[in-house]
Amino acid sequence: MTKNEPHGLDSIINISDYHFTVSQDNRLAAPKKSLGRALHAVGMGSTFLHNGTALPNGFGHTLSDTPLTSAASTAPNSPRLQNSGSATPRVRPPATTLNIPGMTRSRVSPDGKIAQRDVGAKLVVIMVGLPARGKSYITKKIQRYLSWQQHETRIFNVGNRRRVAAGSAMGPVESPPNSPPGSPQKHANSNSIAATIDAPTQAAHILLSGVDPLLGQSDLVKLPSAETMDQSASFFDPKNEKAAQLREQVAVSTLDELLDFLLNQGGSVGILDATNSTVERRQVLFNRIKEREPKLGILFIESVCEDEKLLEANMRLKLRGPDYKDKDPESSFADFKKRVAAYTSAYVPLGEYEEKNNMQYIKMIDVGRKVIHYQLQGFLASGIASYLSTFNLSPRQIWITRHGKSQDNQSGRLGGDSDLTEEGRIYSTVLYNFITKKRTEWEADQKSRILKANNLPPKPGDQTPPYPELLGDLDSKNFCVWTSMLKRSMATSVEFEEDENYDVKNWEMLNEIHAGKFEGMTYEEIQEKFPGEYAKRAQDKLNYIYPGVGGEGYLQVISRLRDMVRELERIKDHVLIIGHRSVARVLMAYFMDLTRDDIADLDVPLGLLFSIEPKPYGIEFHAYRYNEEELWFDELVDYKPQKETVKGN
């Protein structure tokens, strides 16, 4: 196809960049850029019109049926056609089995991560459920867990993008959170087509409809005004066709961002966070994914809330969100209930349709009290199901600290199994006294909250307590103390062991990282005798593995602590973990949702004590530092995890 000079296309976009060809049956072949997707979007109900006439139904399917050259499904990296080194090319896809960074290795994935070409191992998670059912809570937990295991995971929240799209008449807006780097910023009421539509969509419109004669003087796409796109409950009414169309377009557009992340940006798991409450919407999303890449895994996760008190608390929590920020709580609460009613009128839960069409799904009831799953395939989907089955919202405290100072700490030697020094034994006594006091204070505080909740009816926006029905039986809540099987860790728990009010258990998985043949050496000795190994570790501590028998790295520690994390999510009791530096770093990385760059360098000196309380909206975090002079712990107000200042540890 050549440029159409009279229409002035050069001033807008170079159509020739898209390299169109026409087959013998006059059908357009796939372009080298993403114009096919743009045309498909237009044909699927886009608002783009020409001379007041909607574009023909199905336009764009021709181009979108052929995978893009940038997608992972195309040669030469496609799993559909691979050369194994022999004369005969491999025509079947590789086996999609367990990938664990640091624990598995293959030709396709030498580091254990999901390879870019291993599309069949990647996963699209589509959330389902009415508002205030805990979907965002679940998505954040899944994202945190998978990212902690070094699987590239990102959440794509449709609501965030919907607010931008519906409120665009207010002026320039930034790309919503989680947008891929380089996402174009879109401005409303602009006189330039380039300000409102990305290049592929511009080309699609021009190709099919020609150039608007008024281009440059008026918008090609008429964005609705702020008044007509009010986002109160009426916006979510299924009878509101304009709003429904916008919501549908935003959902599909957000899904395309997600697919770009998986297919073009090295992602492993993309989570689409939205209600997706109708069979029709879910089928549209399913079809869109299969058009882009048939081998991608698709998992639906539905969150159902049958507990009325839990639902009421969730609704009050929702009033803290961006849709109701700085608005009257009473009127906001009433409006939100109307929004839920609007969704409920068209809501179809997961079940018969998905099973009939062989779609895998997980259904969570009351945030983990009951979990149902169907036809799960792939290690990621199975791992997510196992993780979700551990959820509970019981109020509790999780404490993390290192052991008291040991003899090897004093001499600066790695690993070993030495006893505590006198300072270390004193630390163990102070730790016991402090934890016992904090345990008593916590129970008194929770009882006070229960009393307040029982005497005063909850109001919209009230967050204290978030789930009063879960705060009972505080007197019967156990307190577990978990140590490693190394002397210095077990010795720090002696005072707890002697108190029947604590349950002490030793875990091998909590042992310090094993330094292989460097066990018992100092960092200075390693640098002097093995400068190459020292430099390799300094360059990439997260992926480095100590040489020699039993040598480990941080990825191995993450792997052996996977079951520990699930247990911490499952139990309803308090826990104190007396671990080691690498263990504390890895556990803190999980609970604080730290990046992979922070894990191996997190500053966790001896004497630092962390308190974590799981909440419906995240965690409540406190940090304390051991005061040797006062023989007590001082709270570190506004403490934030930071990297250590002394490199090499």
mmCIF file of N, CA and C in Angstrom, residues 17 22 46 84 111 172 179 218 252 266 319 322 324 341 366 393 438 472 513 528 611 616 628:
data_model
loop_
_atom_site.group_PDB
_atom_site.id
_atom_site.type_symbol
_atom_site.label_atom_id
_atom_site.label_comp_id
_atom_site.label_asym_id
_atom_site.label_seq_id
_atom_site.Cartn_x
_atom_site.Cartn_y
_atom_site.Cartn_z
ATOM 1 N N ASP A 17 5.072 2.722 6.838
ATOM 2 C CA ASP A 17 5.823 2.001 7.864
ATOM 3 C C ASP A 17 5.186 0.668 8.204
ATOM 4 N N VAL A 22 -1.413 -7.042 -0.196
ATOM 5 C CA VAL A 22 -2.765 -7.498 -0.499
ATOM 6 C C VAL A 22 -2.676 -8.864 -1.164
ATOM 7 N N SER A 46 -15.158 0.041 18.618
ATOM 8 C CA SER A 46 -14.519 1.291 18.989
ATOM 9 C C SER A 46 -15.455 2.460 18.710
ATOM 10 N N SER A 84 16.417 -27.990 17.115
ATOM 11 C CA SER A 84 17.131 -28.565 18.242
ATOM 12 C C SER A 84 18.586 -28.828 17.925
ATOM 13 N N ASP A 111 18.672 -20.216 33.869
ATOM 14 C CA ASP A 111 18.625 -19.648 35.219
ATOM 15 C C ASP A 111 17.395 -20.097 36.004
ATOM 16 N N PRO A 172 -5.031 17.104 31.079
ATOM 17 C CA PRO A 172 -4.002 16.101 30.857
ATOM 18 C C PRO A 172 -3.957 15.112 32.008
ATOM 19 N N SER A 179 1.417 0.959 34.122
ATOM 20 C CA SER A 179 1.568 1.047 32.683
ATOM 21 C C SER A 179 3.004 0.700 32.321
ATOM 22 N N SER A 218 -10.714 19.876 14.875
ATOM 23 C CA SER A 218 -11.585 19.253 15.868
ATOM 24 C C SER A 218 -11.069 17.859 16.161
ATOM 25 N N VAL A 252 -10.491 -4.185 27.619
ATOM 26 C CA VAL A 252 -9.739 -4.814 26.536
ATOM 27 C C VAL A 252 -8.393 -4.125 26.349
ATOM 28 N N GLY A 266 9.135 -9.663 28.741
ATOM 29 C CA GLY A 266 9.743 -10.623 29.649
ATOM 30 C C GLY A 266 8.918 -11.000 30.851
ATOM 31 N N LEU A 319 -14.418 2.679 50.963
ATOM 32 C CA LEU A 319 -14.610 4.127 50.974
ATOM 33 C C LEU A 319 -13.295 4.879 51.109
ATOM 34 N N PRO A 322 -9.932 5.596 45.753
ATOM 35 C CA PRO A 322 -9.932 6.835 44.963
ATOM 36 C C PRO A 322 -11.301 7.287 44.487
ATOM 37 N N TYR A 324 -13.982 7.492 46.148
ATOM 38 C CA TYR A 324 -14.731 8.202 47.193
ATOM 39 C C TYR A 324 -13.825 9.053 48.079
ATOM 40 N N ALA A 341 -25.249 -3.142 43.643
ATOM 41 C CA ALA A 341 -26.539 -3.647 43.153
ATOM 42 C C ALA A 341 -26.574 -3.659 41.627
ATOM 43 N N ASP A 366 -15.091 -16.205 51.073
ATOM 44 C CA ASP A 366 -14.734 -15.541 52.333
ATOM 45 C C ASP A 366 -13.228 -15.529 52.552
ATOM 46 N N LEU A 393 -7.650 -14.138 57.724
ATOM 47 C CA LEU A 393 -7.626 -12.741 58.158
ATOM 48 C C LEU A 393 -7.560 -12.610 59.674
ATOM 49 N N LYS A 438 4.948 -7.167 75.102
ATOM 50 C CA LYS A 438 4.221 -6.770 73.896
ATOM 51 C C LYS A 438 3.024 -7.685 73.632
ATOM 52 N N GLY A 472 -12.327 -12.736 68.321
ATOM 53 C CA GLY A 472 -12.689 -13.484 69.517
ATOM 54 C C GLY A 472 -11.621 -14.482 69.915
ATOM 55 N N ILE A 513 22.255 -19.429 55.455
ATOM 56 C CA ILE A 513 22.748 -19.820 54.141
ATOM 57 C C ILE A 513 24.080 -20.544 54.315
ATOM 58 N N GLU A 528 41.083 -12.495 49.873
ATOM 59 C CA GLU A 528 42.519 -12.690 49.672
ATOM 60 C C GLU A 528 42.821 -13.992 48.937
ATOM 61 N N SER A 611 8.215 -6.286 63.747
ATOM 62 C CA SER A 611 6.863 -6.735 64.073
ATOM 63 C C SER A 611 5.967 -6.511 62.864
ATOM 64 N N PRO A 616 -6.308 -6.469 56.403
ATOM 65 C CA PRO A 616 -7.032 -6.611 55.130
ATOM 66 C C PRO A 616 -6.475 -5.720 54.028
ATOM 67 N N GLU A 628 21.672 -1.934 74.367
ATOM 68 C CA GLU A 628 22.506 -2.697 75.302
ATOM 69 C C GLU A 628 22.618 -2.023 76.660
#
